[in-house]
mmCIF file with all atom_site columns, C-alpha atoms in Angstrom:
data_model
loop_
_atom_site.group_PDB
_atom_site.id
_atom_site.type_symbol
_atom_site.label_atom_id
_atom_site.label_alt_id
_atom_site.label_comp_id
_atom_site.label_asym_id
_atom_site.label_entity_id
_atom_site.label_seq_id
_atom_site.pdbx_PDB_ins_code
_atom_site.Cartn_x
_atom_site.Cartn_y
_atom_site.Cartn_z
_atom_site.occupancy
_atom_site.B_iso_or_equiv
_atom_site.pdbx_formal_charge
_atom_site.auth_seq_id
_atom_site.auth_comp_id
_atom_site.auth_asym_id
_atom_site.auth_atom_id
_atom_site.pdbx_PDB_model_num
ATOM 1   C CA . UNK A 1 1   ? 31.850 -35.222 112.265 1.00 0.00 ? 1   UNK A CA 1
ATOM 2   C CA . UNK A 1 2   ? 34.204 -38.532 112.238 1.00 0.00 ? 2   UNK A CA 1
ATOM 3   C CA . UNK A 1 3   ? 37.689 -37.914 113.071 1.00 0.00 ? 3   UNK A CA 1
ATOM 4   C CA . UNK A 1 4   ? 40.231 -39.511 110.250 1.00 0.00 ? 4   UNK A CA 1
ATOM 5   C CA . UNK A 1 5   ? 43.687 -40.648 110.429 1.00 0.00 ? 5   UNK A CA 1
ATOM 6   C CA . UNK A 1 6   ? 46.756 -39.085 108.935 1.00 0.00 ? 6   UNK A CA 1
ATOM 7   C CA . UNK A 1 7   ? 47.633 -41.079 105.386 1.00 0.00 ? 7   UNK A CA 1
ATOM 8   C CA . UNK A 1 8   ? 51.250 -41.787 105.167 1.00 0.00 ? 8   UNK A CA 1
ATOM 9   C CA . UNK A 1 9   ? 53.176 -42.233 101.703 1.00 0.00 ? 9   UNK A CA 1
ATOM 10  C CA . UNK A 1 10  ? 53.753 -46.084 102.770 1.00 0.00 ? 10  UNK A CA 1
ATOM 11  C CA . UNK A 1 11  ? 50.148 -46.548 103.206 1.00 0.00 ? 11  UNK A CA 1
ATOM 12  C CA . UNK A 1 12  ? 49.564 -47.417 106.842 1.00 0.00 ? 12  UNK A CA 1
ATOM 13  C CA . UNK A 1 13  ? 47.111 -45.190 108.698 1.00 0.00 ? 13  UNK A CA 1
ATOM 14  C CA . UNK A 1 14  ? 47.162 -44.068 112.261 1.00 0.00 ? 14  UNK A CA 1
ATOM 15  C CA . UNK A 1 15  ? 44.655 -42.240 114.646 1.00 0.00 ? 15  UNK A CA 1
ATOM 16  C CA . UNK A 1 16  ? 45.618 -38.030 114.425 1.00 0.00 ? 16  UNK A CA 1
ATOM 17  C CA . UNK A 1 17  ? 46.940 -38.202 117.898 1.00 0.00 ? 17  UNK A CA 1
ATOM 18  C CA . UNK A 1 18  ? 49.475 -40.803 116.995 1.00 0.00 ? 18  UNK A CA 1
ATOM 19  C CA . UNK A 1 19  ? 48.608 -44.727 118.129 1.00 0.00 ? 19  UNK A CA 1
ATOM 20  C CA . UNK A 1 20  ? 48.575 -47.834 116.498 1.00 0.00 ? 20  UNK A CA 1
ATOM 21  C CA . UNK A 1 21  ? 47.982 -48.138 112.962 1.00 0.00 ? 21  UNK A CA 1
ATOM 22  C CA . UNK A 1 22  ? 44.322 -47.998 111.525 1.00 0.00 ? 22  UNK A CA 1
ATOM 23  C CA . UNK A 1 23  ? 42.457 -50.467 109.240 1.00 0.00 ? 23  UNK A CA 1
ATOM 24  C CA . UNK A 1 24  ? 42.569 -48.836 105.930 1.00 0.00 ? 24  UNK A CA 1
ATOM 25  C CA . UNK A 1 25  ? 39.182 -49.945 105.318 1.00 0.00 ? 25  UNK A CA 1
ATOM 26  C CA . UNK A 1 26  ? 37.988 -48.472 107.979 1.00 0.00 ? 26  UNK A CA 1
ATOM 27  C CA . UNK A 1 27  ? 39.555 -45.119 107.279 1.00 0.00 ? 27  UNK A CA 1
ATOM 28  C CA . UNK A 1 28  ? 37.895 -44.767 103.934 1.00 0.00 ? 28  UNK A CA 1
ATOM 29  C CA . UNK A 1 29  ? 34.540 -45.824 105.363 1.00 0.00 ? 29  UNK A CA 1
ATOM 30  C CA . UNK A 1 30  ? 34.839 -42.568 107.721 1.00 0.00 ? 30  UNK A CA 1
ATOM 31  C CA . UNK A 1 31  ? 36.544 -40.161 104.570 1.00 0.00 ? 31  UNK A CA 1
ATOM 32  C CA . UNK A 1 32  ? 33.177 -40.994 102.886 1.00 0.00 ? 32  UNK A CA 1
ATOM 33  C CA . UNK A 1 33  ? 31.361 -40.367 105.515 1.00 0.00 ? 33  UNK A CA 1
ATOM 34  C CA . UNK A 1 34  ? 32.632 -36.671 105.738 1.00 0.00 ? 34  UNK A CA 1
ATOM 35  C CA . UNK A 1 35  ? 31.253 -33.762 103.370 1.00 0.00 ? 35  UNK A CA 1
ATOM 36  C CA . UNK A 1 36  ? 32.840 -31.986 100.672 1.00 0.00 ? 36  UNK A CA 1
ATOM 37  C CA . UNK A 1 37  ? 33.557 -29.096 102.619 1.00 0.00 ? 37  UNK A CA 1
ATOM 38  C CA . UNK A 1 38  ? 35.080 -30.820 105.870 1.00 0.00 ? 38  UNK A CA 1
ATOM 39  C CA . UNK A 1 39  ? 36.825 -32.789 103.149 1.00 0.00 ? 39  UNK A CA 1
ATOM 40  C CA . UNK A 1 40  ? 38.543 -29.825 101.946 1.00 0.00 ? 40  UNK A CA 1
ATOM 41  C CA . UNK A 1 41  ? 39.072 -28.683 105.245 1.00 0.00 ? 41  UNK A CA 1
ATOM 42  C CA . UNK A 1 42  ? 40.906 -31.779 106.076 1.00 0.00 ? 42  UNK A CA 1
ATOM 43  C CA . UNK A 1 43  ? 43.045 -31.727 103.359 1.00 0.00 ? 43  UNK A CA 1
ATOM 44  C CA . UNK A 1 44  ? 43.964 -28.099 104.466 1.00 0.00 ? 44  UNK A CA 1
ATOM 45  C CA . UNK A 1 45  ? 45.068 -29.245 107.219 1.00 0.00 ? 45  UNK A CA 1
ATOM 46  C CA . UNK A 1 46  ? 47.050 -32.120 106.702 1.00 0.00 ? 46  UNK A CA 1
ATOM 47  C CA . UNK A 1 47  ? 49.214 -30.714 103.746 1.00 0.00 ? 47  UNK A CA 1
ATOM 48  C CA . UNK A 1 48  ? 52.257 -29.968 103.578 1.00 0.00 ? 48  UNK A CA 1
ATOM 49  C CA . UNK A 1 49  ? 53.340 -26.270 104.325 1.00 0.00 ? 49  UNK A CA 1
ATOM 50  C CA . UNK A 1 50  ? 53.833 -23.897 101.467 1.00 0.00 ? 50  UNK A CA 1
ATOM 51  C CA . UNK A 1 51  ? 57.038 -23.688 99.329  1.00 0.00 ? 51  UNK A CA 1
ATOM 52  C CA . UNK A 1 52  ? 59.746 -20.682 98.956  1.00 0.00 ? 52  UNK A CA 1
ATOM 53  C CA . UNK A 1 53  ? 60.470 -18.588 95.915  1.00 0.00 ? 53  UNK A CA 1
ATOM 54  C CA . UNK A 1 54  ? 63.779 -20.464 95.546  1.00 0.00 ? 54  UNK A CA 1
ATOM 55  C CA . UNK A 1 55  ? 62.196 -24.101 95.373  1.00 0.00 ? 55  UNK A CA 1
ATOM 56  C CA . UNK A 1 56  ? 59.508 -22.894 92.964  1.00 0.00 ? 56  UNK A CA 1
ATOM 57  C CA . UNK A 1 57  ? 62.553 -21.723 90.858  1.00 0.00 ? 57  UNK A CA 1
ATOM 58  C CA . UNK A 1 58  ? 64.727 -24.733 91.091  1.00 0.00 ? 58  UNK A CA 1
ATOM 59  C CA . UNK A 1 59  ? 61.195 -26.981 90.177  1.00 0.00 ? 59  UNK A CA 1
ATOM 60  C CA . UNK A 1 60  ? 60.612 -24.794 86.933  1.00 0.00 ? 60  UNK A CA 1
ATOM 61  C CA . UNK A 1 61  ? 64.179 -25.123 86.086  1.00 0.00 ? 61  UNK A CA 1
ATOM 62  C CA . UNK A 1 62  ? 64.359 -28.873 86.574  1.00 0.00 ? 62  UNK A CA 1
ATOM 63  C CA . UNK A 1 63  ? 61.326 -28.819 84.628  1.00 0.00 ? 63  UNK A CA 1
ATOM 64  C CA . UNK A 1 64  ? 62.970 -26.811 81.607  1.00 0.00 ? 64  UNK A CA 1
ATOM 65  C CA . UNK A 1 65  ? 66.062 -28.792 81.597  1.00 0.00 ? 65  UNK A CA 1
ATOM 66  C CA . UNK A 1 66  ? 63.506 -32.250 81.057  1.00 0.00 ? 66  UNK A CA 1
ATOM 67  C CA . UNK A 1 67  ? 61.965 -30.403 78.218  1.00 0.00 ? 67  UNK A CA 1
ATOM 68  C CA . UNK A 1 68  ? 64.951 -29.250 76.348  1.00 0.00 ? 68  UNK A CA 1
ATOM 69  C CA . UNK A 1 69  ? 66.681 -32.423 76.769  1.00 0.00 ? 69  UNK A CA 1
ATOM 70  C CA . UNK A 1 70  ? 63.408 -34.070 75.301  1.00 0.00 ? 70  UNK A CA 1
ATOM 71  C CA . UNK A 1 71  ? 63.945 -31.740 72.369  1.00 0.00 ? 71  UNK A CA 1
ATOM 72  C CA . UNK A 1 72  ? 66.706 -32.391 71.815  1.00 0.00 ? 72  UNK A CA 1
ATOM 73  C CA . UNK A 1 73  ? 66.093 -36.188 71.554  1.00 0.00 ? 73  UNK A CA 1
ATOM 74  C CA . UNK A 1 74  ? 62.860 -35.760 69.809  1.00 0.00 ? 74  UNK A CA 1
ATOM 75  C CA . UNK A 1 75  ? 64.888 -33.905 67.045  1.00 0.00 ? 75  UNK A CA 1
ATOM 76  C CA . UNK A 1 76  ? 67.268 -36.881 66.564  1.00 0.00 ? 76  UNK A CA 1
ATOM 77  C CA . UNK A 1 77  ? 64.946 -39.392 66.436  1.00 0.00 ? 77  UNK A CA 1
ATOM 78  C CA . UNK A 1 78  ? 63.289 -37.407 63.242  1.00 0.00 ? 78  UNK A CA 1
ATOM 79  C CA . UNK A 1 79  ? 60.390 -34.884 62.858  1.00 0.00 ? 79  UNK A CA 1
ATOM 80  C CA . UNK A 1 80  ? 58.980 -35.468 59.333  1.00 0.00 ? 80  UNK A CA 1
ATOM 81  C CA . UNK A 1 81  ? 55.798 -33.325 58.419  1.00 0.00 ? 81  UNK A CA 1
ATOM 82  C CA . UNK A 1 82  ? 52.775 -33.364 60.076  1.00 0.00 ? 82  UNK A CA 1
ATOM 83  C CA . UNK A 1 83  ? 51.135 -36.130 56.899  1.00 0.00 ? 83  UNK A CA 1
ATOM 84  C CA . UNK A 1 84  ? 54.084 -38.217 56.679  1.00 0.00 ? 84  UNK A CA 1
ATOM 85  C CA . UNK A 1 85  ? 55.288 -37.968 60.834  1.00 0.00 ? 85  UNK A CA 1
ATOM 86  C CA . UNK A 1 86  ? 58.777 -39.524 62.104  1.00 0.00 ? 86  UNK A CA 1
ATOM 87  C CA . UNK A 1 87  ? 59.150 -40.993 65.625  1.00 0.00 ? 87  UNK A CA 1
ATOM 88  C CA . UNK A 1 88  ? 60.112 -37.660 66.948  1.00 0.00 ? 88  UNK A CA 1
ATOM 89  C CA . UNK A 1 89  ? 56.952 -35.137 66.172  1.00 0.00 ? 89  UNK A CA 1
ATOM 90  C CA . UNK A 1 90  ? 54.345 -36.318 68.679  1.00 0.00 ? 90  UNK A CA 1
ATOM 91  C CA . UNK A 1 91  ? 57.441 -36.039 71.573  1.00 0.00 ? 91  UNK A CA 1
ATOM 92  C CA . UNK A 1 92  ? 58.616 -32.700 70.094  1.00 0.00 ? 92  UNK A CA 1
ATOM 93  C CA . UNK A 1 93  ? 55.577 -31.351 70.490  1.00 0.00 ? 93  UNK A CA 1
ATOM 94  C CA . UNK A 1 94  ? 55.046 -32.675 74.249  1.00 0.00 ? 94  UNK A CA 1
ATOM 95  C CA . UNK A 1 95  ? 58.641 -31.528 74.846  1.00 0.00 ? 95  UNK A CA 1
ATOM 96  C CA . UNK A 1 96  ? 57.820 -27.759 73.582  1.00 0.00 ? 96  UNK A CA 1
ATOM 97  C CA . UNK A 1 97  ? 54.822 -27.828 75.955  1.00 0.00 ? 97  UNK A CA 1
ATOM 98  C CA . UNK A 1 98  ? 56.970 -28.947 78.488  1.00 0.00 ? 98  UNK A CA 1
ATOM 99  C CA . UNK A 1 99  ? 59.690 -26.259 77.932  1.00 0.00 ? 99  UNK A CA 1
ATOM 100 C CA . UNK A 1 100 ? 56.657 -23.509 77.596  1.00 0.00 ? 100 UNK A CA 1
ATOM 101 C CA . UNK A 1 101 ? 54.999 -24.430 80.983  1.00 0.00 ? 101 UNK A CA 1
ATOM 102 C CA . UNK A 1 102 ? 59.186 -24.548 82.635  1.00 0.00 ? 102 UNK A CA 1
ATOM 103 C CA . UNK A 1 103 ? 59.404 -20.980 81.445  1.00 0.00 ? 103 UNK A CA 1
ATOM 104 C CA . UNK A 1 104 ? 55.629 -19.807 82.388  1.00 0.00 ? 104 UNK A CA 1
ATOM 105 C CA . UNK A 1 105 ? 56.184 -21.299 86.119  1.00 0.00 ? 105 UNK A CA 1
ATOM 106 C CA . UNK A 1 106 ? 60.134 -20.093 86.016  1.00 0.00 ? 106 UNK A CA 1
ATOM 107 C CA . UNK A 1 107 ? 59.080 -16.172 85.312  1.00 0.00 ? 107 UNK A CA 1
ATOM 108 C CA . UNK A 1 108 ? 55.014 -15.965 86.543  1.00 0.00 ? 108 UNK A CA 1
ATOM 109 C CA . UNK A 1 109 ? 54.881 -18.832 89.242  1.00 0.00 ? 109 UNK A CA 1
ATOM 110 C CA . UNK A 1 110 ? 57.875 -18.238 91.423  1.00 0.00 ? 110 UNK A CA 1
ATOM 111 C CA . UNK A 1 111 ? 55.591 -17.042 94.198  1.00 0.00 ? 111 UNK A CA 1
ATOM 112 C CA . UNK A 1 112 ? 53.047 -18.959 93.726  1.00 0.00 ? 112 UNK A CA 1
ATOM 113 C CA . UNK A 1 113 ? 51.954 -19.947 97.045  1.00 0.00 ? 113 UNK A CA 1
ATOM 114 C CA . UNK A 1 114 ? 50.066 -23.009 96.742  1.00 0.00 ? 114 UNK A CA 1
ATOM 115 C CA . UNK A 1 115 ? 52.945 -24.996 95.841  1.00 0.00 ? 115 UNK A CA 1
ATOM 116 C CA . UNK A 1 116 ? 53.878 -27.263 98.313  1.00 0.00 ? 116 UNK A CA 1
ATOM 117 C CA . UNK A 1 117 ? 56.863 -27.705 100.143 1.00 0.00 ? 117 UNK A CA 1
ATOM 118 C CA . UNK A 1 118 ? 59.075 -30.601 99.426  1.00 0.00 ? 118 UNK A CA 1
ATOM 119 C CA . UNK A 1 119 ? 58.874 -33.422 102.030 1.00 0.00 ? 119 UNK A CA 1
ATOM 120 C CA . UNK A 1 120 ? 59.052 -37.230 102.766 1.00 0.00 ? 120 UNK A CA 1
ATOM 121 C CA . UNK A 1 121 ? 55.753 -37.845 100.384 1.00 0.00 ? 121 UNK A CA 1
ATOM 122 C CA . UNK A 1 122 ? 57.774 -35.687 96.965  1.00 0.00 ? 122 UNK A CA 1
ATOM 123 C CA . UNK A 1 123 ? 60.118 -38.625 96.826  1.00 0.00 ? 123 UNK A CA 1
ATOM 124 C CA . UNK A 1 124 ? 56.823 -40.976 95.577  1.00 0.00 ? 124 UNK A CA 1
ATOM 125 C CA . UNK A 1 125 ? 56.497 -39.580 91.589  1.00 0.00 ? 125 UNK A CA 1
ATOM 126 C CA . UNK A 1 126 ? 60.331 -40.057 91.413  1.00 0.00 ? 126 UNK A CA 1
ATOM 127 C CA . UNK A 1 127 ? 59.848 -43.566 92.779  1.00 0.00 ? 127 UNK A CA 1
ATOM 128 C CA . UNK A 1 128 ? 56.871 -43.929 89.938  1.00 0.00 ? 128 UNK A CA 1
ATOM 129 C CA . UNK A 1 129 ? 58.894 -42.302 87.428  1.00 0.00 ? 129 UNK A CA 1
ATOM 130 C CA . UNK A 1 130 ? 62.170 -44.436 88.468  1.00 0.00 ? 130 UNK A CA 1
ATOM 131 C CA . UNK A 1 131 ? 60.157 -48.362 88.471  1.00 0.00 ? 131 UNK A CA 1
ATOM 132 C CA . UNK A 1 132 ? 58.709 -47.198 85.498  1.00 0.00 ? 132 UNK A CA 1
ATOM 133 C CA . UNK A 1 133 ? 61.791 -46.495 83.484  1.00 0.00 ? 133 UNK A CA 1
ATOM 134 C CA . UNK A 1 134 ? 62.892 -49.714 85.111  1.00 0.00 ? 134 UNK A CA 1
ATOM 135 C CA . UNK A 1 135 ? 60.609 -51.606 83.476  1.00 0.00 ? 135 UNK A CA 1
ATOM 136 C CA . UNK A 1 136 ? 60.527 -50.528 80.282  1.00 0.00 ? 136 UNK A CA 1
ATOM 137 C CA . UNK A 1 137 ? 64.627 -51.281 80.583  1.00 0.00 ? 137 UNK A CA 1
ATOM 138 C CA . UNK A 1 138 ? 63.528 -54.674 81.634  1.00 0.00 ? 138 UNK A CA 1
ATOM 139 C CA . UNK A 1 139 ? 60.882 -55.642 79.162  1.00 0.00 ? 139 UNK A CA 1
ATOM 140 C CA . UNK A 1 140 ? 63.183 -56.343 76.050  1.00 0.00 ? 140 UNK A CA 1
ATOM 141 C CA . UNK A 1 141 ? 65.084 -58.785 78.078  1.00 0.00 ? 141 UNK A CA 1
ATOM 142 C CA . UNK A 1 142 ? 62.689 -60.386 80.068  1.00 0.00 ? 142 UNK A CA 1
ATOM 143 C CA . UNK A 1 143 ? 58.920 -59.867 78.843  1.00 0.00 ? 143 UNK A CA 1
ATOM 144 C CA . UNK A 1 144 ? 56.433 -57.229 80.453  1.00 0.00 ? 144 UNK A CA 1
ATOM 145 C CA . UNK A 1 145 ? 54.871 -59.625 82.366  1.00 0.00 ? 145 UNK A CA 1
ATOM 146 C CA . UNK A 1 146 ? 57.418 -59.692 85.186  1.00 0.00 ? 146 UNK A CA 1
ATOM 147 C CA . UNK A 1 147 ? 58.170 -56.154 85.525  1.00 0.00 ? 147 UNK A CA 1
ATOM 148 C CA . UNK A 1 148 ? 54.792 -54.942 84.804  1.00 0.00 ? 148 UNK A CA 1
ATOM 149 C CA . UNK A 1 149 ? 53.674 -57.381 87.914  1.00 0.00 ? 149 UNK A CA 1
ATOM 150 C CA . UNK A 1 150 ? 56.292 -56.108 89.794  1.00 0.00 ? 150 UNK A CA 1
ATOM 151 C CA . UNK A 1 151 ? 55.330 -52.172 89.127  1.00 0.00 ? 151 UNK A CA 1
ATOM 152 C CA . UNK A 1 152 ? 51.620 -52.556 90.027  1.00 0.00 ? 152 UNK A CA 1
ATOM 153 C CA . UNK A 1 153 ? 52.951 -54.112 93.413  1.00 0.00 ? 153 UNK A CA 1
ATOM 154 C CA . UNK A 1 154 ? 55.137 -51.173 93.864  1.00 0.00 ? 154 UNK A CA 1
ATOM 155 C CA . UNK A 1 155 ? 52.518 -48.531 92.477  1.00 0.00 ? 155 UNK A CA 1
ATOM 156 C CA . UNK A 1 156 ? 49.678 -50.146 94.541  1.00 0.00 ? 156 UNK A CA 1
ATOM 157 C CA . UNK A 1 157 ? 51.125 -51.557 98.078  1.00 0.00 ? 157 UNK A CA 1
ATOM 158 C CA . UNK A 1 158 ? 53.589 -48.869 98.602  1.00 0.00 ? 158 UNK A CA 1
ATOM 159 C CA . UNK A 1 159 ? 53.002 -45.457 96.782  1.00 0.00 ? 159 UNK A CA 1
ATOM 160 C CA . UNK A 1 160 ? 49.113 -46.163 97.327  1.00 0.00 ? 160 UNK A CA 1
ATOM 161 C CA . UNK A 1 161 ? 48.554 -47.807 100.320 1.00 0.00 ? 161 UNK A CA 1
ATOM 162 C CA . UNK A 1 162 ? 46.218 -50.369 98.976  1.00 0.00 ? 162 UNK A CA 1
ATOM 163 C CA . UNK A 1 163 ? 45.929 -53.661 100.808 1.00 0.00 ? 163 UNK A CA 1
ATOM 164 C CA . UNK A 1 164 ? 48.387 -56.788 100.001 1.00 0.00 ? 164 UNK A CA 1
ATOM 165 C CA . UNK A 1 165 ? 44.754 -58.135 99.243  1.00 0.00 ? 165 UNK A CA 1
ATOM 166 C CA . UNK A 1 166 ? 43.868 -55.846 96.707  1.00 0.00 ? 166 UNK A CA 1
ATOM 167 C CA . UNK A 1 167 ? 47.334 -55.389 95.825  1.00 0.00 ? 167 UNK A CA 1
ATOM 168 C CA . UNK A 1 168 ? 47.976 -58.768 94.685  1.00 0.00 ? 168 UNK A CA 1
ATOM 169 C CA . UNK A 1 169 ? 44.595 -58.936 93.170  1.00 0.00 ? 169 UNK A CA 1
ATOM 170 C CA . UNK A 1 170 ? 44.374 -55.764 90.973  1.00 0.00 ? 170 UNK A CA 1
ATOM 171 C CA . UNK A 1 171 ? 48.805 -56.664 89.636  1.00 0.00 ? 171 UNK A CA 1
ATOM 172 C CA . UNK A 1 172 ? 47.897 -59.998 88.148  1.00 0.00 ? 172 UNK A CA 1
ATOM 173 C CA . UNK A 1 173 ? 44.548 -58.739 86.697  1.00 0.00 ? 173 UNK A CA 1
ATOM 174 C CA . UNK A 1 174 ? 46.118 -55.896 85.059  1.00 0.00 ? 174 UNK A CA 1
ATOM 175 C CA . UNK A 1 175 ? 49.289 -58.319 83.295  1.00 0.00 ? 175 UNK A CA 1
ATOM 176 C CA . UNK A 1 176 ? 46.557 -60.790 82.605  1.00 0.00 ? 176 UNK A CA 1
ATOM 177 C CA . UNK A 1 177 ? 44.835 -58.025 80.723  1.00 0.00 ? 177 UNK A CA 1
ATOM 178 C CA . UNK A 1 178 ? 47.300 -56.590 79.698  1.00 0.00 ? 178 UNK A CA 1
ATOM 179 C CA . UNK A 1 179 ? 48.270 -60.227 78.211  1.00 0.00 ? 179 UNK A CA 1
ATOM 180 C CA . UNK A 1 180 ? 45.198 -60.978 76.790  1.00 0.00 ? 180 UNK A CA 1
ATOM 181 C CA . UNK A 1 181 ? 44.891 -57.527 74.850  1.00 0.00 ? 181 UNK A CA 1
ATOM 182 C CA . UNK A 1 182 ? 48.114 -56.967 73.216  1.00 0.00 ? 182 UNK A CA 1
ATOM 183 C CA . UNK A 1 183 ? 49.649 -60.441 73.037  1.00 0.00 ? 183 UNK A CA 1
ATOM 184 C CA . UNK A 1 184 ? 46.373 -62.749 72.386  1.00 0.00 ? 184 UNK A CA 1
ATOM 185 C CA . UNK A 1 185 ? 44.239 -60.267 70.768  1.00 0.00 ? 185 UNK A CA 1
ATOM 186 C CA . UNK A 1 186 ? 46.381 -57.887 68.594  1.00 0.00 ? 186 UNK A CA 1
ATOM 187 C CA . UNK A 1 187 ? 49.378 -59.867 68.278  1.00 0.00 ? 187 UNK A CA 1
ATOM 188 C CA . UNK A 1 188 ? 51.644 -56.974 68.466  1.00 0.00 ? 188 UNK A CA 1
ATOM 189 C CA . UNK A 1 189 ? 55.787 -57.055 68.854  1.00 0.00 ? 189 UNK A CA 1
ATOM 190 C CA . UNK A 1 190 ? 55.631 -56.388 72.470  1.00 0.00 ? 190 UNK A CA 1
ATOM 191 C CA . UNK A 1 191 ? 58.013 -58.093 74.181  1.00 0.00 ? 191 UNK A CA 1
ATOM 192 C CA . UNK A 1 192 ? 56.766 -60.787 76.286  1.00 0.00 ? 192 UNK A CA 1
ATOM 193 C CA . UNK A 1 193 ? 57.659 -64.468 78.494  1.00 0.00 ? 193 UNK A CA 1
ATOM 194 C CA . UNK A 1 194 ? 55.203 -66.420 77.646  1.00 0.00 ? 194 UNK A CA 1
#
């Protein structure tokens, strides 16, 4: 069996022991080199410890509070029936899910104990969630090809360790596609630079 290196949320690999940093390439030729089980094994031992009673809680409430504020906004935008639908059904629906699995995890999940422990790596979805918002702010003003460029980077090189390489690569194929699709293709409203 292959030793691997430690993944870190910024992408850069090291040896277990601690050293200098690791060609990612490299590391994912030995990860595929290892078997399901010592896979699974690895990943046992590398995550994060397990989290309290009180941070389960304080996740299903922060959960809940998302999903009732959704409600809430779903409702003002406008339900309308499910044959003649307003803006608001499809994220009213989402929202009562939301709320439903915020009270399931709030009363039957609080000690659930393979939730993990908040560290370093739990900032990375609200990173996602905050570019993302970010962009969507930014399209109407200056196109989605800009910020959507600039989100891949983000998504890729730093909350998925990918190579500038493959980085750079994958962004302007994805807002070229993206380009061709819904601007060439379908001709649709979306806001856009060029």
């Amino acid at each position: 069996m292959k030793g691997t290196p430690a993944e870190s949320a910024g992408g850069s690999a090291t040896a277990s022991g601690g050293g200098a940093p690791r060609d990612p390439a490299e590391s994912a030729v030995e990860v595929d080199d290892l078997t399901p089980e010592q896979l699974a094994a690895q990943w046992e031992e590398e995550k994060p410890p397990a989290a309290g009673a009180l941070a389960n809680a304080a996740s299903s409430l922060v959960v809940l509070g998302v999903g009732i504020g959704a409600v809430i906004l779903s409702v003002s935008m406008g339900l309308g029936t499910p044959d003649k639908p307003q803006p608001g059904l499809w994220p009213f629906v989402i929202s009562l899910v939301m709320v439903a699995l915020g009270v399931f995890q709030l009363i039957l999940g609080r000690h659930n104990r393979d939730a993990e422990k908040f560290t370093r790596m739990s900032t990375a979805p609200l990173t996602g969630l905050v570019t993302l918002a970010a962009m969507v702010a930014l399209m109407p003003l200056i196109g989605f090809e800009l910020p959507a460029l600039v989100l891949c980077i983000i998504w890729m090189r730093f909350l998925g360790g990918e190579t500038w390489r493959s980085t750079l690569v994958v962004s302007a194929v994805v807002v070229i596609a993206f380009y061709a699709i819904f601007v060439l293709a379908l001709n649709t409203s979306i806001p856009h630079l060029f």
